[in-house]
Amino acid sequence: MITKTKFHNTELEVIQGDIAKQADLESVVNAANAQLKTGGGVAGAIHRAAGPGLAEECSAMAPISPGEAVISGAQNLPNKFVIHCLGPVYGRDEPEEVLLADCYRKSLQLADENNIDSIAFPAISTGAFGYPFKAATDTALNAVKAVIPQLKSVKKIRFVLFSESDYKYYLEGLERVFG
Ligand code: ADP
């Protein structure tokens, strides 16, 4: 199941799936930890699929701070680039809404600066970092909407949700924010 819409010249997609299996896209975003190492959730899936070379390649860029994004190669992942972004820990890193929006904005700007045409996002901060899913969805989609008019090379943005309920909420969000 896949759902699409268009805003300016950018295609937006929402799917239920695994961020480490987006073989048709040039880049994927990692919900990273500050040390840019493997972990649970998204970071675990990305580092396992990429192999140990990813943490080695990233070590010189660590640590990163909440709201910051950095770019690396993708090692054994089926993409060309990984954009690593540290989301805010809910209740600790504040202002959390600004920091979460920064993640999406800076990831897209970094992709654009690197002439990347397609990118997949997970729902940053909504797992181990405890950000309430609905609030995070609205912040993410509004941040993406605000930056799209500035983008030159990014032509496709995909949101990859792990669970069916998260996927359904994103579908509603796409309608609400971009419909
Ligand atoms: P954070 O530490 O930023 O909260 P997590 O990786 O713990 O990041 O979780 C972020 C979101 O990604 C959660 O909604 C979680 O259900 C989801 N998720 C976990 N594994 C994957 C995966 N392999 N692909 C896509 N989404 C995933």
mmCIF file of C-alpha atoms and ligand atoms in Angstrom:
data_model
loop_
_atom_site.group_PDB
_atom_site.id
_atom_site.type_symbol
_atom_site.label_atom_id
_atom_site.label_comp_id
_atom_site.label_asym_id
_atom_site.label_seq_id
_atom_site.Cartn_x
_atom_site.Cartn_y
_atom_site.Cartn_z
ATOM 1 C CA MET A 1 0.000 0.000 0.000
ATOM 2 C CA ILE A 2 1.435 3.340 -1.039
ATOM 3 C CA THR A 3 -0.054 6.780 -1.111
ATOM 4 C CA LYS A 4 1.216 9.838 -2.926
ATOM 5 C CA THR A 5 0.579 13.507 -3.295
ATOM 6 C CA LYS A 6 2.443 16.418 -4.857
ATOM 7 C CA PHE A 7 3.430 19.793 -3.439
ATOM 8 C CA HIS A 8 5.248 22.281 -5.671
ATOM 9 C CA ASN A 9 7.475 19.960 -7.720
ATOM 10 C CA THR A 10 8.022 17.429 -4.972
ATOM 11 C CA GLU A 11 6.297 14.078 -4.717
ATOM 12 C CA LEU A 12 5.335 12.971 -1.209
ATOM 13 C CA GLU A 13 4.755 9.328 -0.324
ATOM 14 C CA VAL A 14 3.671 7.524 2.825
ATOM 15 C CA ILE A 15 4.324 3.802 3.176
ATOM 16 C CA GLN A 16 4.371 1.158 5.871
ATOM 17 C CA GLY A 17 7.777 -0.527 5.847
ATOM 18 C CA ASP A 18 11.427 -0.670 6.907
ATOM 19 C CA ILE A 19 13.659 2.392 6.478
ATOM 20 C CA ALA A 20 16.621 0.093 5.704
ATOM 21 C CA LYS A 21 14.821 -1.371 2.659
ATOM 22 C CA GLN A 22 14.165 1.683 0.501
ATOM 23 C CA ALA A 23 16.261 0.508 -2.448
ATOM 24 C CA ASP A 24 14.766 2.852 -5.038
ATOM 25 C CA LEU A 25 15.742 6.052 -3.180
ATOM 26 C CA GLU A 26 19.053 7.892 -3.219
ATOM 27 C CA SER A 27 19.112 8.605 0.510
ATOM 28 C CA VAL A 28 17.581 7.567 3.831
ATOM 29 C CA VAL A 29 17.457 9.452 7.107
ATOM 30 C CA ASN A 30 18.699 7.759 10.257
ATOM 31 C CA ALA A 31 17.057 8.552 13.627
ATOM 32 C CA ALA A 32 20.590 8.620 14.994
ATOM 33 C CA ASN A 33 22.112 8.742 18.455
ATOM 34 C CA ALA A 34 24.624 11.495 19.287
ATOM 35 C CA GLN A 35 27.586 9.150 18.781
ATOM 36 C CA LEU A 36 26.370 8.051 15.315
ATOM 37 C CA LYS A 37 26.635 4.432 16.381
ATOM 38 C CA THR A 38 24.279 1.494 16.062
ATOM 39 C CA GLY A 39 21.429 1.217 18.559
ATOM 40 C CA GLY A 40 17.819 0.096 18.696
ATOM 41 C CA GLY A 41 14.981 0.960 16.306
ATOM 42 C CA VAL A 42 15.906 2.843 13.159
ATOM 43 C CA ALA A 43 19.616 3.239 14.008
ATOM 44 C CA GLY A 44 19.896 -0.513 14.618
ATOM 45 C CA ALA A 45 18.179 -1.400 11.337
ATOM 46 C CA ILE A 46 20.302 1.066 9.337
ATOM 47 C CA HIS A 47 23.655 0.109 10.890
ATOM 48 C CA ARG A 48 22.942 -3.637 10.636
ATOM 49 C CA ALA A 49 22.083 -3.337 6.955
ATOM 50 C CA ALA A 50 24.978 -0.944 6.227
ATOM 51 C CA GLY A 51 27.623 -2.944 8.102
ATOM 52 C CA PRO A 52 30.308 -1.764 10.554
ATOM 53 C CA GLY A 53 31.812 0.560 7.948
ATOM 54 C CA LEU A 54 28.982 3.028 8.569
ATOM 55 C CA ALA A 55 29.909 3.668 12.212
ATOM 56 C CA GLU A 56 33.582 3.921 11.182
ATOM 57 C CA GLU A 57 32.777 6.436 8.472
ATOM 58 C CA CYS A 58 30.678 8.493 10.898
ATOM 59 C CA SER A 59 32.965 8.489 13.928
ATOM 60 C CA ALA A 60 34.835 11.671 12.947
ATOM 61 C CA MET A 61 31.540 13.627 12.759
ATOM 62 C CA ALA A 62 30.342 12.567 16.257
ATOM 63 C CA PRO A 63 28.976 13.749 18.582
ATOM 64 C CA ILE A 64 26.095 15.669 17.038
ATOM 65 C CA SER A 65 23.503 17.710 18.941
ATOM 66 C CA PRO A 66 19.688 17.592 18.932
ATOM 67 C CA GLY A 67 18.281 19.061 15.723
ATOM 68 C CA GLU A 68 21.573 18.590 13.845
ATOM 69 C CA ALA A 69 21.980 16.539 10.646
ATOM 70 C CA VAL A 70 25.137 15.145 9.007
ATOM 71 C CA ILE A 71 25.654 13.121 5.837
ATOM 72 C CA SER A 72 27.665 9.968 5.066
ATOM 73 C CA GLY A 73 27.896 7.297 2.400
ATOM 74 C CA ALA A 74 25.584 4.310 2.728
ATOM 75 C CA GLN A 75 28.097 1.409 2.789
ATOM 76 C CA ASN A 76 26.100 -1.818 2.179
ATOM 77 C CA LEU A 77 22.681 -0.174 2.199
ATOM 78 C CA PRO A 78 20.981 -0.027 -1.209
ATOM 79 C CA ASN A 79 21.134 3.812 -1.174
ATOM 80 C CA LYS A 80 23.930 6.281 -1.922
ATOM 81 C CA PHE A 81 23.739 8.400 1.221
ATOM 82 C CA VAL A 82 22.588 8.286 4.835
ATOM 83 C CA ILE A 83 21.589 11.536 6.527
ATOM 84 C CA HIS A 84 21.974 11.116 10.276
ATOM 85 C CA CYS A 85 19.786 13.272 12.411
ATOM 86 C CA LEU A 86 19.535 13.476 16.197
ATOM 87 C CA GLY A 87 15.971 14.070 17.320
ATOM 88 C CA PRO A 88 15.118 15.657 20.683
ATOM 89 C CA VAL A 89 14.515 13.396 23.679
ATOM 90 C CA TYR A 90 10.976 14.276 24.719
ATOM 91 C CA GLY A 91 10.917 16.112 28.051
ATOM 92 C CA ARG A 92 14.680 16.731 28.037
ATOM 93 C CA ASP A 93 15.824 18.567 24.889
ATOM 94 C CA GLU A 94 13.935 21.832 24.522
ATOM 95 C CA PRO A 95 12.251 23.478 22.738
ATOM 96 C CA GLU A 96 11.367 20.033 21.444
ATOM 97 C CA GLU A 97 9.077 21.181 18.634
ATOM 98 C CA VAL A 98 11.748 23.484 17.191
ATOM 99 C CA LEU A 99 14.445 20.803 17.477
ATOM 100 C CA LEU A 100 12.260 18.187 15.787
ATOM 101 C CA ALA A 101 11.347 20.589 12.963
ATOM 102 C CA ASP A 102 15.091 21.383 12.606
ATOM 103 C CA CYS A 103 15.764 17.680 11.977
ATOM 104 C CA TYR A 104 13.452 17.559 8.979
ATOM 105 C CA ARG A 105 14.454 20.989 7.636
ATOM 106 C CA LYS A 106 18.202 20.429 7.964
ATOM 107 C CA SER A 107 18.023 16.903 6.536
ATOM 108 C CA LEU A 108 16.240 18.210 3.454
ATOM 109 C CA GLN A 109 18.620 21.150 3.079
ATOM 110 C CA LEU A 110 21.604 18.809 3.377
ATOM 111 C CA ALA A 111 20.099 16.495 0.765
ATOM 112 C CA ASP A 112 19.533 19.440 -1.553
ATOM 113 C CA GLU A 113 23.089 20.744 -1.103
ATOM 114 C CA ASN A 114 24.337 17.295 -2.136
ATOM 115 C CA ASN A 115 22.142 17.193 -5.256
ATOM 116 C CA ILE A 116 20.104 14.302 -3.893
ATOM 117 C CA ASP A 117 16.784 13.724 -5.646
ATOM 118 C CA SER A 118 15.020 11.335 -3.257
ATOM 119 C CA ILE A 119 14.931 10.806 0.506
ATOM 120 C CA ALA A 120 13.096 8.624 3.034
ATOM 121 C CA PHE A 121 12.319 9.695 6.601
ATOM 122 C CA PRO A 122 11.392 7.596 9.617
ATOM 123 C CA ALA A 123 9.264 9.127 12.404
ATOM 124 C CA ILE A 124 12.191 10.739 14.228
ATOM 125 C CA SER A 125 12.054 10.836 18.071
ATOM 126 C CA THR A 126 8.845 8.766 18.307
ATOM 127 C CA GLY A 127 10.487 5.554 19.518
ATOM 128 C CA ALA A 128 13.070 5.419 22.292
ATOM 129 C CA PHE A 129 13.071 9.235 22.520
ATOM 130 C CA GLY A 130 9.407 9.244 23.588
ATOM 131 C CA TYR A 131 7.916 12.047 21.457
ATOM 132 C CA PRO A 132 4.111 11.593 21.272
ATOM 133 C CA PHE A 133 3.418 10.255 17.793
ATOM 134 C CA LYS A 134 0.584 12.579 16.760
ATOM 135 C CA ALA A 135 2.357 15.761 17.810
ATOM 136 C CA ALA A 136 5.555 14.571 16.101
ATOM 137 C CA THR A 137 3.669 13.840 12.876
ATOM 138 C CA ASP A 138 2.189 17.332 12.674
ATOM 139 C CA THR A 139 5.559 18.938 13.413
ATOM 140 C CA ALA A 140 7.314 16.764 10.828
ATOM 141 C CA LEU A 141 4.813 17.360 8.029
ATOM 142 C CA ASN A 142 4.596 21.108 8.640
ATOM 143 C CA ALA A 143 8.394 21.423 8.730
ATOM 144 C CA VAL A 144 8.653 19.554 5.423
ATOM 145 C CA LYS A 145 5.930 21.698 3.878
ATOM 146 C CA ALA A 146 7.737 24.884 4.901
ATOM 147 C CA VAL A 147 11.064 23.865 3.337
ATOM 148 C CA ILE A 148 9.843 22.286 0.069
ATOM 149 C CA PRO A 149 9.568 25.619 -1.816
ATOM 150 C CA GLN A 150 13.317 26.205 -1.229
ATOM 151 C CA LEU A 151 14.425 22.814 -2.589
ATOM 152 C CA LYS A 152 16.044 22.486 -6.000
ATOM 153 C CA SER A 153 17.136 18.873 -6.374
ATOM 154 C CA VAL A 154 14.902 16.901 -3.974
ATOM 155 C CA LYS A 155 11.976 15.624 -6.029
ATOM 156 C CA LYS A 156 10.675 12.795 -3.860
ATOM 157 C CA ILE A 157 10.150 12.564 -0.091
ATOM 158 C CA ARG A 158 8.931 9.290 1.413
ATOM 159 C CA PHE A 159 7.757 8.800 4.988
ATOM 160 C CA VAL A 160 8.339 5.235 6.151
ATOM 161 C CA LEU A 161 6.243 4.094 9.099
ATOM 162 C CA PHE A 162 6.797 0.863 10.916
ATOM 163 C CA SER A 163 3.336 0.093 12.302
ATOM 164 C CA GLU A 164 -0.018 0.112 10.578
ATOM 165 C CA SER A 165 -1.522 2.604 13.030
ATOM 166 C CA ASP A 166 1.413 5.002 12.530
ATOM 167 C CA TYR A 167 1.057 4.631 8.767
ATOM 168 C CA LYS A 168 -2.662 5.410 8.951
ATOM 169 C CA TYR A 169 -2.041 8.482 11.051
ATOM 170 C CA TYR A 170 0.497 9.761 8.513
ATOM 171 C CA LEU A 171 -2.000 9.243 5.697
ATOM 172 C CA GLU A 172 -4.482 11.438 7.540
ATOM 173 C CA GLY A 173 -1.714 13.960 8.224
ATOM 174 C CA LEU A 174 -0.770 14.116 4.543
ATOM 175 C CA GLU A 175 -4.364 14.948 3.720
ATOM 176 C CA ARG A 176 -4.616 17.526 6.498
ATOM 177 C CA VAL A 177 -1.325 19.315 5.820
ATOM 178 C CA PHE A 178 -0.971 18.962 2.036
ATOM 179 C CA GLY A 179 -4.537 18.197 0.912
HETATM 180 P P1 ADP B 1 14.214 7.761 18.274
HETATM 181 O O1 ADP B 1 15.383 7.321 19.129
HETATM 182 O O2 ADP B 1 14.534 8.989 17.442
HETATM 183 O O3 ADP B 1 12.941 7.839 19.033
HETATM 184 P P2 ADP B 1 13.633 5.089 17.164
HETATM 185 O O4 ADP B 1 14.463 4.412 16.160
HETATM 186 O O5 ADP B 1 13.619 4.512 18.562
HETATM 187 O O6 ADP B 1 14.096 6.619 17.156
HETATM 188 O O7 ADP B 1 12.124 5.152 16.672
HETATM 189 C C1 ADP B 1 11.644 6.091 15.729
HETATM 190 C C2 ADP B 1 10.418 5.529 15.015
HETATM 191 O O8 ADP B 1 10.841 4.600 14.036
HETATM 192 C C3 ADP B 1 9.408 4.778 15.894
HETATM 193 O O9 ADP B 1 8.104 5.205 15.492
HETATM 194 C C4 ADP B 1 9.630 3.328 15.540
HETATM 195 O O10 ADP B 1 8.429 2.567 15.625
HETATM 196 C C5 ADP B 1 10.084 3.403 14.107
HETATM 197 N N1 ADP B 1 10.955 2.316 13.614
HETATM 198 C C6 ADP B 1 11.681 1.418 14.311
HETATM 199 N N2 ADP B 1 12.395 0.613 13.482
HETATM 200 C C7 ADP B 1 12.113 1.038 12.218
HETATM 201 C C8 ADP B 1 12.521 0.624 10.911
HETATM 202 N N3 ADP B 1 13.367 -0.405 10.723
HETATM 203 N N4 ADP B 1 12.035 1.306 9.843
HETATM 204 C C9 ADP B 1 11.177 2.345 10.004
HETATM 205 N N5 ADP B 1 10.741 2.779 11.188
HETATM 206 C C10 ADP B 1 11.208 2.137 12.298
#
